[in-house]
Tab-separated table of C-alpha atoms in Angstrom:
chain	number	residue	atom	x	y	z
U	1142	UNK	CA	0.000	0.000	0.000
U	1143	UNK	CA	1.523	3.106	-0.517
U	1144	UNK	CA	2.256	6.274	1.507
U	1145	UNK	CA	0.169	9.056	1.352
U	1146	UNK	CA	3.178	11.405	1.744
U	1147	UNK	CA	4.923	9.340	-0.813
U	1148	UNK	CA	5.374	12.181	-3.516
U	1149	UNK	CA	8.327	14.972	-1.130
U	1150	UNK	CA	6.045	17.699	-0.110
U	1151	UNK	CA	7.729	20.958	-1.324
U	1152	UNK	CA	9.093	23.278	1.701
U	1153	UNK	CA	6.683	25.858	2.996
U	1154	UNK	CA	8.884	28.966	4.050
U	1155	UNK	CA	8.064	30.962	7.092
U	1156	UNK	CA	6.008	33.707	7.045
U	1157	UNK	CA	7.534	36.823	5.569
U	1158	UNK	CA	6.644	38.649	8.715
U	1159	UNK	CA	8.274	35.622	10.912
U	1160	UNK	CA	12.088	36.467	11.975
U	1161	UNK	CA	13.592	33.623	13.848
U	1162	UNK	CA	16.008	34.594	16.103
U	1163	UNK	CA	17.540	34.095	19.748
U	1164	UNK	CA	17.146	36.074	22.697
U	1165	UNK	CA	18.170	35.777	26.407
U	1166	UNK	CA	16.046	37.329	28.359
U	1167	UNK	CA	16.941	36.865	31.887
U	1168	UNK	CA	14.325	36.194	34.134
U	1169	UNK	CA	14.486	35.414	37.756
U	1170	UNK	CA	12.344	33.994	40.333
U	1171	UNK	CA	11.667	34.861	43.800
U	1172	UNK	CA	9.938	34.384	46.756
U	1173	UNK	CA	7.252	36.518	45.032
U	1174	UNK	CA	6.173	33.694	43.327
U	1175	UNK	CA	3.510	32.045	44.703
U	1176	UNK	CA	4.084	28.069	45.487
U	1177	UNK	CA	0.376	27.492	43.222
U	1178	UNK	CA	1.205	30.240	40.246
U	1179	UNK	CA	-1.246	28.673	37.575
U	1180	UNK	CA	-5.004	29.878	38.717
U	1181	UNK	CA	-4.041	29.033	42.489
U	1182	UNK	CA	-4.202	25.135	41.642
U	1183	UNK	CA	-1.905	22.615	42.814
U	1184	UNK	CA	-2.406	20.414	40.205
U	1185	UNK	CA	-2.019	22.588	37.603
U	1186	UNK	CA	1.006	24.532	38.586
U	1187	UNK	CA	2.417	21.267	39.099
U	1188	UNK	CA	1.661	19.863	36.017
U	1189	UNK	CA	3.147	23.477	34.420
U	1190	UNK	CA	6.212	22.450	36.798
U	1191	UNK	CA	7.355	18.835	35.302
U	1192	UNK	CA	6.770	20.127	31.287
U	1193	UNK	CA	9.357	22.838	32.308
U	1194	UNK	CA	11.780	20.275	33.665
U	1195	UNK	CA	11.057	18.533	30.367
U	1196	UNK	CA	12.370	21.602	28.618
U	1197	UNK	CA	16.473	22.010	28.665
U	1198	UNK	CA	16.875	18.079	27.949
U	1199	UNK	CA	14.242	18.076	25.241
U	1200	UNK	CA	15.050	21.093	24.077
U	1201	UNK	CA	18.563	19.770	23.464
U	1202	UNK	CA	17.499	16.483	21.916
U	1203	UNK	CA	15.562	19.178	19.702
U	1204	UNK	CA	18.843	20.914	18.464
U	1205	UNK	CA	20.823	17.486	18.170
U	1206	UNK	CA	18.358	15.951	15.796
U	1207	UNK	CA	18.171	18.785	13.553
U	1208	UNK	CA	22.216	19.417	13.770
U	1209	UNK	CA	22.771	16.097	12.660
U	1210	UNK	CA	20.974	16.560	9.102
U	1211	UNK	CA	22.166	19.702	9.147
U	1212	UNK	CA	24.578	19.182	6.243
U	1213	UNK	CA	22.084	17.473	4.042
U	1214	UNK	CA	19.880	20.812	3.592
U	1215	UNK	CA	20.961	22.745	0.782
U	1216	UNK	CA	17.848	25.825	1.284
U	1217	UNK	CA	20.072	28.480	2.239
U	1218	UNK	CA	17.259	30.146	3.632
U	1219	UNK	CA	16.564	27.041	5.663
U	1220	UNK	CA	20.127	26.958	6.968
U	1221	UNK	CA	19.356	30.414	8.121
U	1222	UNK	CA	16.273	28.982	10.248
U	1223	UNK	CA	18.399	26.387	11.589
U	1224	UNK	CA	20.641	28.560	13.305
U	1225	UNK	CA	17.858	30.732	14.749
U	1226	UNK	CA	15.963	27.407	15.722
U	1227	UNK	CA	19.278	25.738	17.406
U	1228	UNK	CA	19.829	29.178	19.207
U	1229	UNK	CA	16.193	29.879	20.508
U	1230	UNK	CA	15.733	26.265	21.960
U	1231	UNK	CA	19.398	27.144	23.737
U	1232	UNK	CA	18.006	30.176	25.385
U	1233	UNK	CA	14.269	28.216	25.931
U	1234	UNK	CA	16.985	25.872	27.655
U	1235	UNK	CA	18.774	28.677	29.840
U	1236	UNK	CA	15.650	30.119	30.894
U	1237	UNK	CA	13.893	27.509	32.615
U	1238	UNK	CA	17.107	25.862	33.998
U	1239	UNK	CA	16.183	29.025	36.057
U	1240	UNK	CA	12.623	28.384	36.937
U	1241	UNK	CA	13.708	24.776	37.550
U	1242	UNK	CA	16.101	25.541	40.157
U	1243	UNK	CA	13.221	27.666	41.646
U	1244	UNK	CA	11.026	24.840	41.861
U	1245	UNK	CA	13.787	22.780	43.555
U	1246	UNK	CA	14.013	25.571	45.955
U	1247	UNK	CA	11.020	24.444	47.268
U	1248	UNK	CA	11.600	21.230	47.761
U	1249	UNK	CA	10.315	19.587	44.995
U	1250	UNK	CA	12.283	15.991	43.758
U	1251	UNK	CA	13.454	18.165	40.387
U	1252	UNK	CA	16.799	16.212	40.484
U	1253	UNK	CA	15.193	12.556	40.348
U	1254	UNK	CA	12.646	13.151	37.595
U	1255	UNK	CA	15.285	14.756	35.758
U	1256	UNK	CA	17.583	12.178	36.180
U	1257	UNK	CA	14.744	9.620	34.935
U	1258	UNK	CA	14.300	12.102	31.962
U	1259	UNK	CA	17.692	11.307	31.299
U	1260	UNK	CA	17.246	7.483	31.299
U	1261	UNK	CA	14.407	8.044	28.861
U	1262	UNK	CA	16.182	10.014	26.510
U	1263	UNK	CA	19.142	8.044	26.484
U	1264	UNK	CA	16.848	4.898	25.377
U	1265	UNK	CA	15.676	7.173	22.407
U	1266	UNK	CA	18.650	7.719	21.372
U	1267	UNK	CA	19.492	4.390	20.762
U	1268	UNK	CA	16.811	4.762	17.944
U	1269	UNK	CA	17.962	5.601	14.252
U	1270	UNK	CA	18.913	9.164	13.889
U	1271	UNK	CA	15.686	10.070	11.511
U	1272	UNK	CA	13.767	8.916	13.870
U	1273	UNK	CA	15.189	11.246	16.337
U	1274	UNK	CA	13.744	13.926	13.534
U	1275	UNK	CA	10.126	12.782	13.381
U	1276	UNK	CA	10.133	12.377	17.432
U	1277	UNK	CA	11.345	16.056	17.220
U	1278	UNK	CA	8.661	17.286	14.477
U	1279	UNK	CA	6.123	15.408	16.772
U	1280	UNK	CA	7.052	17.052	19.968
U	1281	UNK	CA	7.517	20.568	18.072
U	1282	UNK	CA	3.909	19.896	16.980
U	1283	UNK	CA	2.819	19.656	20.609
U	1284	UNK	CA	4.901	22.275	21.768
U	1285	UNK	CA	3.737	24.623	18.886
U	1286	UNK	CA	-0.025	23.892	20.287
U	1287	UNK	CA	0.266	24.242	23.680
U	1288	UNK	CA	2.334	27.762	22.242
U	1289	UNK	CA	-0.899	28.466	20.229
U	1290	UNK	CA	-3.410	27.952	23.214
U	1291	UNK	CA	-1.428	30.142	25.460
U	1292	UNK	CA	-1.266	33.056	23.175
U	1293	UNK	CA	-4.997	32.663	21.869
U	1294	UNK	CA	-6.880	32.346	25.508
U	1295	UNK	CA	-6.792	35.341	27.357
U	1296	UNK	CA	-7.983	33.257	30.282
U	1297	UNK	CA	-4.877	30.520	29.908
U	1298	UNK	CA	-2.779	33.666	30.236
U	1299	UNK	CA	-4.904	35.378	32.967
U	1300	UNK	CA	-4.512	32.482	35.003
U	1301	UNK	CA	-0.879	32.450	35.181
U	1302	UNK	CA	0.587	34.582	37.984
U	1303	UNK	CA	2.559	38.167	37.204
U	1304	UNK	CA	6.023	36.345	37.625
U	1305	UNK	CA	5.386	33.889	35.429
U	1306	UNK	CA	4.001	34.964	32.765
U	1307	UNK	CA	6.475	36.654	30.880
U	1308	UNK	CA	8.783	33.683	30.616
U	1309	UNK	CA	5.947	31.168	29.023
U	1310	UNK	CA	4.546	34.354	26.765
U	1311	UNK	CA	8.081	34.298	25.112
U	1312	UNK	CA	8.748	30.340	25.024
U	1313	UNK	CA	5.397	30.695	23.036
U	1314	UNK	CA	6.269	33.297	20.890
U	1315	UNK	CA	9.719	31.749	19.679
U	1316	UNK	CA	8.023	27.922	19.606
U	1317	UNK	CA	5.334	29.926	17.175
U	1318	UNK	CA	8.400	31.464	15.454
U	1319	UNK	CA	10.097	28.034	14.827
U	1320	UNK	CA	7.526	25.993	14.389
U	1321	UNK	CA	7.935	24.902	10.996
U	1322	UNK	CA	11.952	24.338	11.326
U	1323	UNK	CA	12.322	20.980	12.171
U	1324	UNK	CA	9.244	19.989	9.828
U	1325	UNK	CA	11.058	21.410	7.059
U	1326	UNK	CA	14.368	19.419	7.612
U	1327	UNK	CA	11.773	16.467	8.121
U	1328	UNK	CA	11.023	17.354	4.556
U	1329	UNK	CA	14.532	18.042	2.987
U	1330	UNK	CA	15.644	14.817	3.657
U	1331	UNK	CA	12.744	13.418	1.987
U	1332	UNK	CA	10.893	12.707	5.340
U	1333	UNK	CA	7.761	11.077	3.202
U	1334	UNK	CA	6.850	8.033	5.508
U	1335	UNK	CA	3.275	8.866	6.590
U	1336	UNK	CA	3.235	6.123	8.850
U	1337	UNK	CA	6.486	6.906	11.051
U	1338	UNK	CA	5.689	11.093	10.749
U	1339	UNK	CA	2.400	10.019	12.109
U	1340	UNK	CA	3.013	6.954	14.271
U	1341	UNK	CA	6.065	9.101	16.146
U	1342	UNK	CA	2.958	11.254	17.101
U	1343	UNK	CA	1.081	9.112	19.093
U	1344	UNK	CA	4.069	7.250	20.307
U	1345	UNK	CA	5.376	10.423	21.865
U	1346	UNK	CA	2.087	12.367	22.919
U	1347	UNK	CA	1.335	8.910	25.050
U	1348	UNK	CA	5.202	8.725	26.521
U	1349	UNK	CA	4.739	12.441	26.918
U	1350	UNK	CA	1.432	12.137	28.885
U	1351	UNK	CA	2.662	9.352	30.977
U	1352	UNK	CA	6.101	11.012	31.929
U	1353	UNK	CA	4.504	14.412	33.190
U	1354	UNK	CA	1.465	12.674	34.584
U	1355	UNK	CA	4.651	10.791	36.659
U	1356	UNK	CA	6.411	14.036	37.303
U	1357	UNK	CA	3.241	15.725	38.607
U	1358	UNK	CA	1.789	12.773	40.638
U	1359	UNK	CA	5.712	13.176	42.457
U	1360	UNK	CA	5.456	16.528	43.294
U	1361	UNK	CA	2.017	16.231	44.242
U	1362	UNK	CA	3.341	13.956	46.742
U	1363	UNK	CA	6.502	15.560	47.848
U	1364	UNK	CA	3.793	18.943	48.598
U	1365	UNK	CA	1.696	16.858	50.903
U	1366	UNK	CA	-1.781	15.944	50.821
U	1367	UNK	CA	-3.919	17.443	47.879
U	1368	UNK	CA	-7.897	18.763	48.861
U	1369	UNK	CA	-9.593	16.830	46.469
U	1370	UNK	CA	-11.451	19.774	45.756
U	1371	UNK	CA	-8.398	21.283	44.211
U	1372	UNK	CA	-7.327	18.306	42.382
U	1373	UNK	CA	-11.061	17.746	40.720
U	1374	UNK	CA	-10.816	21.964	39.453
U	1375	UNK	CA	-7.523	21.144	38.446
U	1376	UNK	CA	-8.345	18.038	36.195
U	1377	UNK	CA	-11.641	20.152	34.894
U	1378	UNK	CA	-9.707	23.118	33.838
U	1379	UNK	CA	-7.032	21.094	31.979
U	1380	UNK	CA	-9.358	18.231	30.414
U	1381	UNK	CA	-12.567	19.228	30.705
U	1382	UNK	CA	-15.350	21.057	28.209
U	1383	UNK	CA	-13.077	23.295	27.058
U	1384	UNK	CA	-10.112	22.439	29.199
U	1385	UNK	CA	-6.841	23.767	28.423
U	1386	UNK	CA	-5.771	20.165	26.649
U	1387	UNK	CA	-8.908	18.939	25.678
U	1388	UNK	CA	-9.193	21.705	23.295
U	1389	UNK	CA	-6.331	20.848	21.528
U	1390	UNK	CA	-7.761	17.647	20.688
U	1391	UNK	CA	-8.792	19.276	16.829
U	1392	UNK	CA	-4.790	20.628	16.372
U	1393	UNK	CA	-3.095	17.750	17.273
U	1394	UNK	CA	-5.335	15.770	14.490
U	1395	UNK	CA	-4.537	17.753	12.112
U	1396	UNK	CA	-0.957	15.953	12.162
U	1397	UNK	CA	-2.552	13.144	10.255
U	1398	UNK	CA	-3.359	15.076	7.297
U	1399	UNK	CA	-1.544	14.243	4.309
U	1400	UNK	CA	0.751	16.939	3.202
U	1401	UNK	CA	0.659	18.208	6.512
U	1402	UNK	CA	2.437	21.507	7.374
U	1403	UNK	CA	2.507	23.166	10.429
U	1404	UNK	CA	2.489	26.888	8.680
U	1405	UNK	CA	-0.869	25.483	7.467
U	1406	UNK	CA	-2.734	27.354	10.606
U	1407	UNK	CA	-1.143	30.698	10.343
U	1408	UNK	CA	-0.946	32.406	13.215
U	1409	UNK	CA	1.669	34.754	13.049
U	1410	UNK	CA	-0.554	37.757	13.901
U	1411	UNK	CA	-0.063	36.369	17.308
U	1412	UNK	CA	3.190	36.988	17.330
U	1413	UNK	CA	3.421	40.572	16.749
U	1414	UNK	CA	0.953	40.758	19.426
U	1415	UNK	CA	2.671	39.565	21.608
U	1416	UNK	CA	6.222	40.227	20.390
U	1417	UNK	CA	6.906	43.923	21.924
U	1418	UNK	CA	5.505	43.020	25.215
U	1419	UNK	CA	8.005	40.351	25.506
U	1420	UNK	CA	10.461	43.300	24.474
U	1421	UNK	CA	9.422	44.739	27.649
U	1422	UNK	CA	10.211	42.064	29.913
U	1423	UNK	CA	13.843	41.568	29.288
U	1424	UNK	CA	16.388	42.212	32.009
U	1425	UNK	CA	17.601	45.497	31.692
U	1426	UNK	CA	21.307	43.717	31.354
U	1427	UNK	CA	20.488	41.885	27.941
U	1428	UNK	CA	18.565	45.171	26.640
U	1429	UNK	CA	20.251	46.182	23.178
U	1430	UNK	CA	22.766	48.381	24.604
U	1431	UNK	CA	24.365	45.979	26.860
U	1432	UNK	CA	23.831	42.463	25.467
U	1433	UNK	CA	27.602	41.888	24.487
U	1434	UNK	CA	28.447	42.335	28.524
U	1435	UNK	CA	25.741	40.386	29.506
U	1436	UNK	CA	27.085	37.473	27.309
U	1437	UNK	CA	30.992	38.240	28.260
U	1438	UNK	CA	29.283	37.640	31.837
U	1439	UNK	CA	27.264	34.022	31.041
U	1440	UNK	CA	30.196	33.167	29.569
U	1441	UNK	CA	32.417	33.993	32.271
U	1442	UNK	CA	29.880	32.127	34.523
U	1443	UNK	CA	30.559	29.187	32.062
């Protein structure tokens, strides 16, 4: 039987008004920062908690598979996108290495589910290195959603505390920037298996669901007994009519159209939205002006 993606699917650029490129930004954490900064929930701030642990190690599995095929794309305007792709997910990687050590700070096991990340990862690396590239297009698809949902719903947004909103408004932005990079290597090295584009999907949306439902379930556990009350409001507002995930439910099928492209929803107007209040919340040592002393410093720190 053959493929439905069996004739290459040409490259679909980024949008004209789409620039793809890094930024540190430099946020910090404090003890302003409510322990419950997602709508006052428990469940759901820890469930935001574990998918940022997920975020530096993924993030660099990300920039490995791409790096690896990097040679075999021969779009010079691609190659361009790569770079600003392998140095966004560095900074995405930076950035919640902070918030991470935050949530350690208050005593939640960060170190063991990381180190069981690691075990995880390691296993998928034993995998053939294009597979490494449709896991990655699969997870960017996911990551590109959740990016989508965040920036759409005013009430997602509302819901997140003052602190901690500026750092997942601009992981959103640059995931919505980048979300067609990895697809497009996918593509360049005539990534035209339906099945694995498709079956990597549900292969890593269940190992996905399973891992943070772990992660969550430990700090849960590590916080001390949960009102069930909380935990039932929780589970509502992320999977119920509506919910934050169950809505998704539409986007994340749309990976199983033939000729699939993840420019096909356009959303950039959601970027520029968004983009200049992100300006805003940089720390006033990577501002324009002083960005080359602020990256003499990180990589003094190094």
């Amino acid at each position: 039987m053959q493929s439905p993606e069996t004739r290459k699917t040409p490259l679909r650029p980024t949008p004209e008004n789409v620039s793809i490129k890094p930024q540190r930004m430099g946020f910090t954490f404090n003890n302003k920062v409510p322990r419950y900064w997602l709508g006052g929930n428990r469940l759901m701030s820890h469930t935001m908690n574990t998918m940022s642990l997920l975020f530096p190690q993924g993030e660099t599995f990300f920039v490995d598979a791409v790096r690896h095929f990097r040679a075999s794309v021969q779009d010079p305007v691609l190659q361009k996108e790569i770079s600003g792709f392998i140095g966004q997910e560095a900074m995405h990687s930076l950035e919640h290495v902070a918030m991470n050590q935050h949530v350690h700070d208050q005593g939640m096991p960060t170190e063991e589910i990381e180190a069981h990340l690691k075990i995880l990862l390691d296993a998928v690396r034993m995998l053939p290195k294009r597979h490494h590239l449709a896991i990655t297009c699969a997870l960017e698809h996911l990551t590109a959603m959740l990016a989508d949902l965040l920036l759409a719903r005013d009430d997602i947004r509302e819901d997140m505390h003052e602190t901690m909103r500026p750092l997942w408004v601009w992981h959103a932005v640059e995931e919505t920037e980048h979300k067609g990079v990895a697809f497009n290597v996918y593509k360049a090295v005539d990534g035209s298996n339906y099945i694995e584009r498709t079956g990597w999907l549900v292969m890593s949306t269940a190992i996905l669901a399973v891992f943070t439902t772990y992660g969550t379930l430990r700090m849960m556990a590590r916080d001390g007994r949960p009102s069930l009350t909380d935990t039932l409001q929780g589970l509502w507002r992320m999977w119920g009519i509506n919910g934050a995930f169950s809505s998704l439910t539409g986007e994340w099928l749309r990976y199983f159209k033939p000729g699939f492209h993840p420019w096909d929803h356009d959303n950039s107007e959601l970027i520029d939205q968004f983009k200049r209040a992100v300006q805003d919340s940089i720390a006033p040592e990577f501002r324009d002006g002083n960005r080359r002393k602020a990256r003499m410093k990180t990589t003094t720190a190094h």
